[in-house]
Amino acid sequence: MRMRKKKNLDTRFAACANVMITEPQMQKGKWHEVFSNENPIHLEIGCGKGRFIMEMAKRHPEINFVAVEREEGALIMATEKARELELSNLKFMSFDAAQLGDVFEHEEVDRIYLNFSDPWSPNRQRRRRLTHADYLDVYNNILRETGDLCFKTDNQRLFEWSISSICEYGWLVQNISLDLHNSELAKDNIMTEYEEKFSSQGFRIYRLEARRRLPQFMDRRRPVRKPE
């Protein structure tokens, strides 16, 4: 369900200029200058109202966080809250995930978070899934050699499909949980707004981590392509 359009967005976003990156392409290769330090960079694609990424930023001041969100209603709520918290290690931007290679230099990102991404149709719209090979091409370019991807969803079919997609791409899938909230990983888990809502209704939460392309697959690297 799409959020209702918020009022006075231009004025409200202008008031959040200290946490918003309005021209992200200009920061390519310069993100450490944005944060004025050399700390690792973690990226969340689809941050929603920002609960997860803000809590991560509070817990880990030694890490720089960048959050991407296309839905303006959710983004303004996230940026206004972040402005109140005065987190110097967190920035937000509105950008197409398929074009993140225009925003981050090769191997500029240390970790990517995908939390409860839209499952899309597995037939006609599967290439819009954020774990499709087209997007993995993008991640493979911007992630460091030791970088990884953290993926959470309540959709079992999407989770199973994503495991196949990631493995076929040649990445190492690890730390798989088929019931996150009843696993050892739960103690360090930070819930998103969506996650809290659906887990309270009895839905299982699925989680995995994936590391960049294994060395034996490196000669098969494909050029980055835009999803159709």
Short mmCIF file of C-alpha atoms in Angstrom, two decimals:
data_model
loop_
_atom_site.label_atom_id
_atom_site.label_comp_id
_atom_site.label_asym_id
_atom_site.label_seq_id
_atom_site.Cartn_x
_atom_site.Cartn_y
_atom_site.Cartn_z
CA MET A 1 0.00 0.00 0.00
CA ARG A 2 1.37 3.42 -0.98
CA MET A 3 1.58 6.14 1.64
CA ARG A 4 -0.52 9.29 1.31
CA LYS A 5 1.38 12.21 -0.14
CA LYS A 6 2.73 14.42 2.63
CA LYS A 7 2.19 18.19 2.63
CA ASN A 8 4.88 20.85 2.16
CA LEU A 9 7.52 18.31 1.16
CA ASP A 10 9.90 20.80 -0.47
CA THR A 11 9.98 22.97 2.64
CA ARG A 12 10.31 20.01 4.97
CA PHE A 13 13.12 18.40 2.96
CA ALA A 14 14.95 21.74 2.87
CA ALA A 15 14.85 21.79 6.66
CA CYS A 16 16.57 18.38 6.65
CA ALA A 17 19.45 19.44 4.42
CA ASN A 18 22.01 18.34 7.01
CA VAL A 19 20.96 14.69 6.65
CA MET A 20 19.91 14.67 2.97
CA ILE A 21 22.18 14.17 -0.04
CA THR A 22 20.38 15.95 -2.89
CA GLU A 23 22.97 15.30 -5.63
CA PRO A 24 24.36 11.87 -4.76
CA GLN A 25 26.16 11.43 -8.11
CA MET A 26 28.46 14.27 -7.08
CA GLN A 27 29.65 12.22 -4.09
CA LYS A 28 30.93 9.24 -6.07
CA GLY A 29 34.33 8.30 -4.69
CA LYS A 30 34.03 11.07 -2.10
CA TRP A 31 31.81 9.57 0.59
CA HIS A 32 34.56 9.68 3.19
CA GLU A 33 34.70 13.43 2.57
CA VAL A 34 30.94 13.63 3.14
CA PHE A 35 31.40 12.09 6.59
CA SER A 36 34.82 13.66 7.21
CA ASN A 37 36.38 10.34 8.21
CA GLU A 38 37.62 7.03 6.79
CA ASN A 39 35.10 4.79 8.55
CA PRO A 40 33.41 1.87 6.72
CA ILE A 41 30.30 2.67 4.69
CA HIS A 42 27.11 0.63 5.10
CA LEU A 43 24.21 1.11 2.69
CA GLU A 44 20.52 0.30 3.20
CA ILE A 45 18.40 0.11 0.05
CA GLY A 46 14.77 0.83 0.86
CA CYS A 47 14.97 2.22 4.39
CA GLY A 48 11.27 3.06 4.77
CA LYS A 49 10.71 5.30 7.80
CA GLY A 50 14.29 4.69 8.89
CA ARG A 51 13.89 2.86 12.18
CA PHE A 52 16.49 0.20 11.35
CA ILE A 53 19.17 2.47 9.93
CA MET A 54 18.83 5.07 12.68
CA GLU A 55 19.22 2.46 15.40
CA MET A 56 22.24 1.05 13.58
CA ALA A 57 23.78 4.52 13.40
CA LYS A 58 23.21 5.04 17.13
CA ARG A 59 24.74 1.69 18.04
CA HIS A 60 27.70 1.99 15.68
CA PRO A 61 29.20 5.50 15.62
CA GLU A 62 32.33 3.94 14.09
CA ILE A 63 30.42 3.19 10.86
CA ASN A 64 29.01 5.60 8.26
CA PHE A 65 25.49 4.78 7.06
CA VAL A 66 23.74 5.79 3.84
CA ALA A 67 20.02 5.09 3.44
CA VAL A 68 18.16 5.03 0.11
CA GLU A 69 14.39 5.47 -0.14
CA ARG A 70 12.27 6.38 -3.20
CA GLU A 71 8.94 6.86 -1.40
CA GLU A 72 8.85 10.55 -0.43
CA GLY A 73 6.33 10.08 2.37
CA ALA A 74 8.53 7.56 4.13
CA LEU A 75 11.72 9.48 3.38
CA ILE A 76 10.53 12.73 4.93
CA MET A 77 9.51 10.91 8.11
CA ALA A 78 12.94 9.28 8.28
CA THR A 79 14.91 12.46 7.62
CA GLU A 80 12.95 14.54 10.11
CA LYS A 81 13.53 11.98 12.83
CA ALA A 82 17.23 11.70 11.95
CA ARG A 83 17.56 15.48 12.12
CA GLU A 84 16.21 15.41 15.67
CA LEU A 85 18.67 12.68 16.65
CA GLU A 86 21.63 14.65 15.25
CA LEU A 87 23.42 11.55 13.97
CA SER A 88 26.60 12.66 12.21
CA ASN A 89 27.20 9.19 10.72
CA LEU A 90 23.92 8.91 8.77
CA LYS A 91 22.81 10.37 5.42
CA PHE A 92 19.69 9.80 3.30
CA MET A 93 19.06 10.04 -0.42
CA SER A 94 16.36 9.29 -2.98
CA PHE A 95 17.83 7.28 -5.83
CA ASP A 96 17.25 4.34 -8.15
CA ALA A 97 19.02 1.25 -6.79
CA ALA A 98 19.76 0.10 -10.35
CA GLN A 99 21.94 3.19 -10.82
CA LEU A 100 23.95 3.05 -7.60
CA GLY A 101 27.09 2.56 -9.66
CA ASP A 102 26.70 6.26 -10.51
CA VAL A 103 26.77 7.15 -6.81
CA PHE A 104 29.44 4.86 -5.37
CA GLU A 105 32.90 4.16 -6.71
CA HIS A 106 34.14 0.61 -7.31
CA GLU A 107 34.52 -1.11 -3.91
CA GLU A 108 33.47 1.98 -1.94
CA VAL A 109 30.80 0.21 0.16
CA ASP A 110 31.45 -2.32 2.93
CA ARG A 111 27.96 -3.73 3.51
CA ILE A 112 24.50 -3.57 1.94
CA TYR A 113 21.19 -4.13 3.77
CA LEU A 114 18.01 -5.23 2.00
CA ASN A 115 15.17 -5.25 4.50
CA PHE A 116 11.72 -6.43 3.40
CA SER A 117 12.10 -5.45 -0.23
CA ASP A 118 9.08 -5.60 -2.54
CA PRO A 119 8.75 -9.27 -3.65
CA TRP A 120 7.35 -8.37 -7.09
CA SER A 121 5.91 -11.07 -9.33
CA PRO A 122 8.30 -14.01 -9.90
CA ASN A 123 7.17 -14.18 -13.51
CA ARG A 124 6.84 -10.86 -15.31
CA GLN A 125 8.51 -8.65 -12.70
CA ARG A 126 11.29 -10.81 -11.30
CA ARG A 127 14.00 -8.55 -12.72
CA ARG A 128 12.75 -5.80 -10.40
CA ARG A 129 13.60 -7.91 -7.37
CA LEU A 130 16.59 -6.47 -5.52
CA THR A 131 18.22 -9.89 -5.38
CA HIS A 132 18.03 -10.42 -9.14
CA ALA A 133 21.34 -10.84 -10.98
CA ASP A 134 20.95 -7.39 -12.55
CA TYR A 135 21.11 -5.81 -9.11
CA LEU A 136 23.79 -8.21 -7.92
CA ASP A 137 25.90 -6.84 -10.78
CA VAL A 138 25.58 -3.40 -9.20
CA TYR A 139 26.37 -4.64 -5.70
CA ASN A 140 29.32 -6.65 -6.95
CA ASN A 141 30.79 -3.46 -8.37
CA ILE A 142 30.33 -1.13 -5.38
CA LEU A 143 31.06 -3.63 -2.58
CA ARG A 144 34.59 -4.12 -1.33
CA GLU A 145 36.21 -7.49 -1.96
CA THR A 146 35.42 -8.42 1.66
CA GLY A 147 31.98 -6.78 1.54
CA ASP A 148 28.70 -8.53 2.17
CA LEU A 149 24.94 -8.32 1.77
CA CYS A 150 22.37 -8.78 4.57
CA PHE A 151 18.85 -9.69 3.44
CA LYS A 152 15.66 -10.02 5.52
CA THR A 153 12.11 -10.81 4.41
CA ASP A 154 8.87 -12.33 5.64
CA ASN A 155 8.19 -13.78 2.18
CA GLN A 156 9.31 -17.42 2.06
CA ARG A 157 9.06 -17.72 -1.73
CA LEU A 158 11.12 -14.58 -2.25
CA PHE A 159 13.68 -15.86 0.24
CA GLU A 160 14.04 -19.22 -1.51
CA TRP A 161 14.19 -17.52 -4.91
CA SER A 162 16.83 -15.11 -3.61
CA ILE A 163 19.03 -17.92 -2.31
CA SER A 164 18.95 -19.52 -5.76
CA SER A 165 19.63 -16.20 -7.48
CA ILE A 166 22.57 -15.33 -5.23
CA CYS A 167 24.09 -18.80 -5.43
CA GLU A 168 23.75 -18.92 -9.21
CA TYR A 169 25.52 -15.58 -9.34
CA GLY A 170 28.45 -17.16 -7.54
CA TRP A 171 28.26 -15.50 -4.15
CA LEU A 172 28.64 -17.39 -0.88
CA VAL A 173 25.39 -17.55 1.11
CA GLN A 174 25.85 -17.98 4.86
CA ASN A 175 24.22 -17.46 8.26
CA ILE A 176 20.82 -18.49 6.92
CA SER A 177 17.92 -18.30 9.37
CA LEU A 178 14.45 -19.63 8.57
CA ASP A 179 13.05 -18.18 11.80
CA LEU A 180 15.17 -15.20 12.78
CA HIS A 181 13.33 -14.21 15.93
CA ASN A 182 13.76 -17.70 17.39
CA SER A 183 17.42 -18.04 16.47
CA GLU A 184 20.77 -17.09 17.99
CA LEU A 185 20.87 -14.13 15.60
CA ALA A 186 17.84 -12.56 17.29
CA LYS A 187 19.83 -10.94 20.10
CA ASP A 188 21.58 -8.55 17.72
CA ASN A 189 18.64 -8.06 15.36
CA ILE A 190 17.17 -4.60 14.87
CA MET A 191 13.59 -4.70 13.68
CA THR A 192 12.16 -2.48 10.99
CA GLU A 193 8.65 -1.07 11.37
CA TYR A 194 7.41 -3.63 8.86
CA GLU A 195 9.19 -6.47 10.62
CA GLU A 196 7.67 -5.64 14.00
CA LYS A 197 4.17 -5.50 12.53
CA PHE A 198 4.29 -8.82 10.71
CA SER A 199 6.27 -10.77 13.29
CA SER A 200 3.65 -9.76 15.89
CA GLN A 201 1.08 -11.42 13.62
CA GLY A 202 3.00 -14.69 13.70
CA PHE A 203 4.89 -14.40 10.41
CA ARG A 204 8.35 -15.93 10.30
CA ILE A 205 11.24 -13.69 9.42
CA TYR A 206 13.89 -15.09 7.06
CA ARG A 207 17.45 -13.83 6.96
CA LEU A 208 20.71 -14.51 5.14
CA GLU A 209 24.11 -13.01 4.54
CA ALA A 210 25.94 -13.23 1.23
CA ARG A 211 29.56 -12.49 0.45
CA ARG A 212 30.87 -11.17 -2.83
CA ARG A 213 31.58 -13.35 -5.84
CA LEU A 214 33.92 -16.24 -5.07
CA PRO A 215 37.38 -16.19 -6.70
CA GLN A 216 36.65 -19.16 -8.98
CA PHE A 217 33.78 -17.20 -10.52
CA MET A 218 35.65 -13.96 -11.09
CA ASP A 219 36.43 -14.76 -14.74
CA ARG A 220 32.70 -14.93 -15.41
CA ARG A 221 31.94 -11.40 -14.31
CA ARG A 222 29.37 -9.77 -16.50
CA PRO A 223 29.12 -6.07 -17.32
CA VAL A 224 26.67 -4.14 -15.18
CA ARG A 225 23.28 -4.02 -16.88
CA LYS A 226 20.19 -1.99 -16.13
CA PRO A 227 17.12 -4.04 -15.10
CA GLU A 228 14.37 -3.99 -17.68
#
